[in-house]
């Protein structure tokens, strides 16, 4: 089952990678974007290289290069973030934190339609952390996939 999040905003920042790299670092996630990632808001599957992530966000420490994926899009309401079933705990954490940190940066509304909850600005981070803690408590979920290189993706 897919898991989707929305960030409702009419602002479209041109520096998403730098927003996310700095914000995720504050949560212990070291992340890189593809060399050809355009800084404008793009639509499609966003694949990131995660160099490190703490067990508090993924269930196990990630200490080797790993891949994180989510679908990302913009529309008239703002931004969308989605992962399919089979997602890793790392995918889920990065999805939630990218959405929440964007909501915080823009003072926008973070919406979880599955739970019927929303939060504005900095409060989005608390809601994202609640969702992450619930998801990583499920022992059946894969923690991460090794990163195999930008050219093989």
PDB file of C-alpha atoms in Angstrom:
ATOM      1  CA  UNK A   1       0.000   0.000   0.000  1.00  0.00           C
ATOM      2  CA  UNK A   2       1.315   3.434  -0.900  1.00  0.00           C
ATOM      3  CA  UNK A   3       1.966   6.076   1.730  1.00  0.00           C
ATOM      4  CA  UNK A   4       1.523   9.678   0.604  1.00  0.00           C
ATOM      5  CA  UNK A   5       2.176  13.048   2.181  1.00  0.00           C
ATOM      6  CA  UNK A   6       1.401  16.563   1.014  1.00  0.00           C
ATOM      7  CA  UNK A   7       2.939  19.933   1.746  1.00  0.00           C
ATOM      8  CA  UNK A   8       0.404  22.628   0.944  1.00  0.00           C
ATOM      9  CA  UNK A   9       2.104  25.794  -0.264  1.00  0.00           C
ATOM     10  CA  UNK A  10       2.110  28.056  -3.283  1.00  0.00           C
ATOM     11  CA  UNK A  11       5.815  28.852  -2.761  1.00  0.00           C
ATOM     12  CA  UNK A  12       8.245  26.888  -4.973  1.00  0.00           C
ATOM     13  CA  UNK A  13      11.816  27.163  -3.659  1.00  0.00           C
ATOM     14  CA  UNK A  14      14.581  26.745  -6.232  1.00  0.00           C
ATOM     15  CA  UNK A  15      17.035  25.240  -3.749  1.00  0.00           C
ATOM     16  CA  UNK A  16      15.341  22.050  -2.522  1.00  0.00           C
ATOM     17  CA  UNK A  17      18.536  19.957  -2.286  1.00  0.00           C
ATOM     18  CA  UNK A  18      20.288  22.490  -0.066  1.00  0.00           C
ATOM     19  CA  UNK A  19      17.185  22.855   2.122  1.00  0.00           C
ATOM     20  CA  UNK A  20      16.958  19.093   2.580  1.00  0.00           C
ATOM     21  CA  UNK A  21      20.694  18.378   3.016  1.00  0.00           C
ATOM     22  CA  UNK A  22      20.958  20.892   5.860  1.00  0.00           C
ATOM     23  CA  UNK A  23      17.657  19.965   7.507  1.00  0.00           C
ATOM     24  CA  UNK A  24      18.213  16.197   7.399  1.00  0.00           C
ATOM     25  CA  UNK A  25      21.741  16.642   8.777  1.00  0.00           C
ATOM     26  CA  UNK A  26      20.144  18.144  11.890  1.00  0.00           C
ATOM     27  CA  UNK A  27      18.408  14.772  12.354  1.00  0.00           C
ATOM     28  CA  UNK A  28      21.594  12.756  11.799  1.00  0.00           C
ATOM     29  CA  UNK A  29      20.979  11.859   8.147  1.00  0.00           C
ATOM     30  CA  UNK A  30      23.838  12.588   5.741  1.00  0.00           C
ATOM     31  CA  UNK A  31      22.394  12.652   2.227  1.00  0.00           C
ATOM     32  CA  UNK A  32      23.472  13.399  -1.354  1.00  0.00           C
ATOM     33  CA  UNK A  33      21.358  14.114  -4.398  1.00  0.00           C
ATOM     34  CA  UNK A  34      22.090  12.810  -7.906  1.00  0.00           C
ATOM     35  CA  UNK A  35      24.679  14.845  -9.822  1.00  0.00           C
ATOM     36  CA  UNK A  36      22.067  15.699 -12.478  1.00  0.00           C
ATOM     37  CA  UNK A  37      19.308  16.667 -10.035  1.00  0.00           C
ATOM     38  CA  UNK A  38      17.917  19.982 -11.181  1.00  0.00           C
ATOM     39  CA  UNK A  39      17.353  22.479  -8.400  1.00  0.00           C
ATOM     40  CA  UNK A  40      13.958  23.439  -9.774  1.00  0.00           C
ATOM     41  CA  UNK A  41      11.004  21.487  -8.420  1.00  0.00           C
ATOM     42  CA  UNK A  42      10.918  18.341 -10.536  1.00  0.00           C
ATOM     43  CA  UNK A  43       8.433  15.511 -10.782  1.00  0.00           C
ATOM     44  CA  UNK A  44       9.295  11.820 -10.680  1.00  0.00           C
ATOM     45  CA  UNK A  45      11.086   9.282  -8.552  1.00  0.00           C
ATOM     46  CA  UNK A  46      13.733  10.982  -6.454  1.00  0.00           C
ATOM     47  CA  UNK A  47      16.669   8.710  -5.601  1.00  0.00           C
ATOM     48  CA  UNK A  48      19.118   9.849  -2.949  1.00  0.00           C
ATOM     49  CA  UNK A  49      22.394   8.485  -1.595  1.00  0.00           C
ATOM     50  CA  UNK A  50      22.312   8.250   2.195  1.00  0.00           C
ATOM     51  CA  UNK A  51      25.736   8.095   3.830  1.00  0.00           C
ATOM     52  CA  UNK A  52      24.508   7.738   7.411  1.00  0.00           C
ATOM     53  CA  UNK A  53      21.263   7.606   9.371  1.00  0.00           C
ATOM     54  CA  UNK A  54      20.579   6.874  13.049  1.00  0.00           C
ATOM     55  CA  UNK A  55      18.712   3.849  14.379  1.00  0.00           C
ATOM     56  CA  UNK A  56      16.225   6.209  16.039  1.00  0.00           C
ATOM     57  CA  UNK A  57      14.890   6.960  12.537  1.00  0.00           C
ATOM     58  CA  UNK A  58      15.436   3.632  10.758  1.00  0.00           C
ATOM     59  CA  UNK A  59      15.508   0.899  13.469  1.00  0.00           C
ATOM     60  CA  UNK A  60      19.219   0.167  12.776  1.00  0.00           C
ATOM     61  CA  UNK A  61      22.140   2.528  12.233  1.00  0.00           C
ATOM     62  CA  UNK A  62      22.952   3.042   8.558  1.00  0.00           C
ATOM     63  CA  UNK A  63      26.747   3.309   8.312  1.00  0.00           C
ATOM     64  CA  UNK A  64      27.336   2.486   4.650  1.00  0.00           C
ATOM     65  CA  UNK A  65      26.073   4.167   1.489  1.00  0.00           C
ATOM     66  CA  UNK A  66      22.399   3.312   1.023  1.00  0.00           C
ATOM     67  CA  UNK A  67      19.649   4.326  -1.390  1.00  0.00           C
ATOM     68  CA  UNK A  68      16.482   6.154  -0.406  1.00  0.00           C
ATOM     69  CA  UNK A  69      13.607   6.593  -2.853  1.00  0.00           C
ATOM     70  CA  UNK A  70      10.282   8.372  -2.978  1.00  0.00           C
ATOM     71  CA  UNK A  71       8.057   9.780  -5.680  1.00  0.00           C
ATOM     72  CA  UNK A  72       7.995  13.571  -5.670  1.00  0.00           C
ATOM     73  CA  UNK A  73       5.754  15.986  -7.548  1.00  0.00           C
ATOM     74  CA  UNK A  74       4.355  19.487  -7.528  1.00  0.00           C
ATOM     75  CA  UNK A  75       0.814  20.503  -8.342  1.00  0.00           C
ATOM     76  CA  UNK A  76      -1.509  23.457  -7.788  1.00  0.00           C
ATOM     77  CA  UNK A  77      -1.803  22.599  -4.077  1.00  0.00           C
ATOM     78  CA  UNK A  78       1.907  22.273  -3.356  1.00  0.00           C
ATOM     79  CA  UNK A  79       4.137  19.207  -3.139  1.00  0.00           C
ATOM     80  CA  UNK A  80       3.498  15.469  -3.017  1.00  0.00           C
ATOM     81  CA  UNK A  81       5.654  12.686  -1.578  1.00  0.00           C
ATOM     82  CA  UNK A  82       4.824   8.991  -1.965  1.00  0.00           C
ATOM     83  CA  UNK A  83       6.391   5.603  -1.317  1.00  0.00           C
ATOM     84  CA  UNK A  84       5.016   2.259  -2.453  1.00  0.00           C
ATOM     85  CA  UNK A  85       4.611  -0.871  -0.389  1.00  0.00           C
ATOM     86  CA  UNK A  86       7.942  -2.597   0.064  1.00  0.00           C
ATOM     87  CA  UNK A  87       9.598   0.663   1.083  1.00  0.00           C
ATOM     88  CA  UNK A  88      12.471   0.477   3.544  1.00  0.00           C
ATOM     89  CA  UNK A  89      12.448   2.215   6.901  1.00  0.00           C
ATOM     90  CA  UNK A  90      15.105   4.535   5.458  1.00  0.00           C
ATOM     91  CA  UNK A  91      12.833   5.418   2.496  1.00  0.00           C
ATOM     92  CA  UNK A  92      10.004   6.166   4.913  1.00  0.00           C
ATOM     93  CA  UNK A  93      12.122   8.301   7.261  1.00  0.00           C
ATOM     94  CA  UNK A  94      13.589  10.338   4.393  1.00  0.00           C
ATOM     95  CA  UNK A  95      10.139  10.808   2.826  1.00  0.00           C
ATOM     96  CA  UNK A  96       8.592  12.024   6.087  1.00  0.00           C
ATOM     97  CA  UNK A  97      11.518  14.259   7.016  1.00  0.00           C
ATOM     98  CA  UNK A  98      11.820  15.813   3.547  1.00  0.00           C
ATOM     99  CA  UNK A  99       8.117  16.691   3.635  1.00  0.00           C
ATOM    100  CA  UNK A 100       8.226  17.944   7.233  1.00  0.00           C
ATOM    101  CA  UNK A 101      11.395  20.000   6.829  1.00  0.00           C
ATOM    102  CA  UNK A 102       9.974  21.576   3.665  1.00  0.00           C
ATOM    103  CA  UNK A 103       6.787  22.460   5.571  1.00  0.00           C
ATOM    104  CA  UNK A 104       8.934  23.926   8.341  1.00  0.00           C
ATOM    105  CA  UNK A 105      11.110  25.905   5.898  1.00  0.00           C
ATOM    106  CA  UNK A 106       8.068  27.341   4.075  1.00  0.00           C
ATOM    107  CA  UNK A 107       5.785  27.617   7.135  1.00  0.00           C
ATOM    108  CA  UNK A 108       3.460  25.428   5.074  1.00  0.00           C
ATOM    109  CA  UNK A 109       0.977  22.694   6.011  1.00  0.00           C
ATOM    110  CA  UNK A 110       2.154  19.051   6.183  1.00  0.00           C
ATOM    111  CA  UNK A 111      -0.756  16.695   5.501  1.00  0.00           C
ATOM    112  CA  UNK A 112      -0.959  12.956   6.132  1.00  0.00           C
ATOM    113  CA  UNK A 113      -4.184  11.860   4.409  1.00  0.00           C
ATOM    114  CA  UNK A 114      -3.854   8.285   5.727  1.00  0.00           C
ATOM    115  CA  UNK A 115      -4.039   9.431   9.361  1.00  0.00           C
ATOM    116  CA  UNK A 116      -6.206  12.452   8.655  1.00  0.00           C
ATOM    117  CA  UNK A 117      -3.687  14.687  10.446  1.00  0.00           C
ATOM    118  CA  UNK A 118      -1.927  17.886   9.498  1.00  0.00           C
ATOM    119  CA  UNK A 119       0.528  20.329  11.048  1.00  0.00           C
ATOM    120  CA  UNK A 120       1.931  23.711  10.071  1.00  0.00           C
ATOM    121  CA  UNK A 121       5.561  24.761   9.997  1.00  0.00           C
ATOM    122  CA  UNK A 122       7.781  23.444  12.780  1.00  0.00           C
ATOM    123  CA  UNK A 123       4.911  21.329  14.167  1.00  0.00           C
ATOM    124  CA  UNK A 124       5.222  19.163  11.045  1.00  0.00           C
ATOM    125  CA  UNK A 125       8.443  17.689  12.436  1.00  0.00           C
ATOM    126  CA  UNK A 126       6.643  16.325  15.515  1.00  0.00           C
ATOM    127  CA  UNK A 127       4.007  14.665  13.343  1.00  0.00           C
ATOM    128  CA  UNK A 128       6.671  13.201  11.032  1.00  0.00           C
ATOM    129  CA  UNK A 129       8.598  11.795  14.008  1.00  0.00           C
ATOM    130  CA  UNK A 130       5.407  10.208  15.353  1.00  0.00           C
ATOM    131  CA  UNK A 131       4.846   8.506  11.993  1.00  0.00           C
ATOM    132  CA  UNK A 132       8.474   7.358  11.725  1.00  0.00           C
ATOM    133  CA  UNK A 133       8.472   5.862  15.230  1.00  0.00           C
ATOM    134  CA  UNK A 134       5.305   3.930  14.440  1.00  0.00           C
ATOM    135  CA  UNK A 135       6.661   2.637  11.107  1.00  0.00           C
ATOM    136  CA  UNK A 136      10.035   1.479  12.447  1.00  0.00           C
ATOM    137  CA  UNK A 137       8.263  -0.454  15.198  1.00  0.00           C
ATOM    138  CA  UNK A 138       7.144  -2.896  12.479  1.00  0.00           C
ATOM    139  CA  UNK A 139       9.878  -5.570  12.485  1.00  0.00           C
ATOM    140  CA  UNK A 140       9.028  -6.928   9.017  1.00  0.00           C
ATOM    141  CA  UNK A 141      10.170  -3.828   7.136  1.00  0.00           C
ATOM    142  CA  UNK A 142      13.567  -3.801   5.411  1.00  0.00           C
ATOM    143  CA  UNK A 143      15.862  -1.133   6.878  1.00  0.00           C
ATOM    144  CA  UNK A 144      17.747  -0.076   3.734  1.00  0.00           C
ATOM    145  CA  UNK A 145      19.181  -1.086   0.361  1.00  0.00           C
ATOM    146  CA  UNK A 146      22.868  -0.637  -0.416  1.00  0.00           C
ATOM    147  CA  UNK A 147      23.707   2.184  -2.793  1.00  0.00           C
ATOM    148  CA  UNK A 148      25.123   0.709  -6.008  1.00  0.00           C
ATOM    149  CA  UNK A 149      26.129   3.902  -7.822  1.00  0.00           C
ATOM    150  CA  UNK A 150      24.494   6.690  -9.761  1.00  0.00           C
ATOM    151  CA  UNK A 151      25.236   5.057 -13.136  1.00  0.00           C
ATOM    152  CA  UNK A 152      23.446   1.811 -12.280  1.00  0.00           C
ATOM    153  CA  UNK A 153      20.198   3.373 -11.070  1.00  0.00           C
TER     154      UNK A 153
END
